[in-house]
XYZ file of C-alpha atoms in Angstrom:
58
model
C -0.062 -0.161 -0.012
C 1.183 3.336 -0.825
C 1.314 6.217 1.879
C -1.620 7.985 0.307
C -3.696 4.566 0.615
C -2.583 4.267 4.301
C -3.578 7.706 5.072
C -7.071 7.569 3.700
C -7.500 4.108 5.596
C -6.308 5.815 8.465
C -8.861 8.764 8.148
C -11.590 6.085 7.690
C -10.901 4.080 10.654
C -10.752 7.271 12.912
C -14.174 8.432 11.356
C -15.702 5.160 11.954
C -14.281 5.301 15.423
C -15.988 8.773 16.115
C -19.208 7.354 14.792
C -18.815 4.303 17.315
C -18.508 6.779 20.149
C -21.847 8.516 18.646
C -23.586 5.072 18.564
C -22.183 4.674 22.582
C -23.491 7.758 23.701
C -27.050 6.785 21.989
C -26.936 3.677 23.784
C -26.240 5.500 27.101
C -29.359 7.460 26.657
C -31.240 4.257 26.534
C -31.675 2.500 23.085
C -28.875 0.293 22.282
C -28.338 -0.192 18.646
C -27.096 -3.841 18.205
C -24.206 -3.587 20.630
C -24.163 -2.277 24.341
C -22.222 1.218 25.094
C -19.539 -0.327 26.384
C -18.947 -2.591 23.337
C -18.980 0.342 21.077
C -16.606 2.045 22.976
C -14.325 -0.952 22.765
C -15.004 -1.018 18.993
C -14.088 2.638 18.746
C -10.787 2.177 20.918
C -9.588 -0.591 18.750
C -10.446 1.333 15.485
C -8.844 4.305 16.641
C -5.567 2.282 17.655
C -5.308 1.014 14.272
C -6.084 4.343 12.677
C -3.149 5.737 14.568
C -0.725 2.888 13.789
C -1.845 3.371 9.881
C -1.066 7.176 10.170
C 2.494 6.287 11.522
C 3.086 4.221 8.550
C 4.911 1.340 10.090
């Protein structure tokens, strides 16, 4: 993968991570969407971790 592809993949993963936090906040307010709020936060943290990893380009 080229650096441009890695940067785009990183941005996509971080955007999905932010969306996962949004879904966790909706679940906290009372309506779980497919996963519980804590599970959405775990998904968000893993996606953010991979996003940062790809951003470093290792």
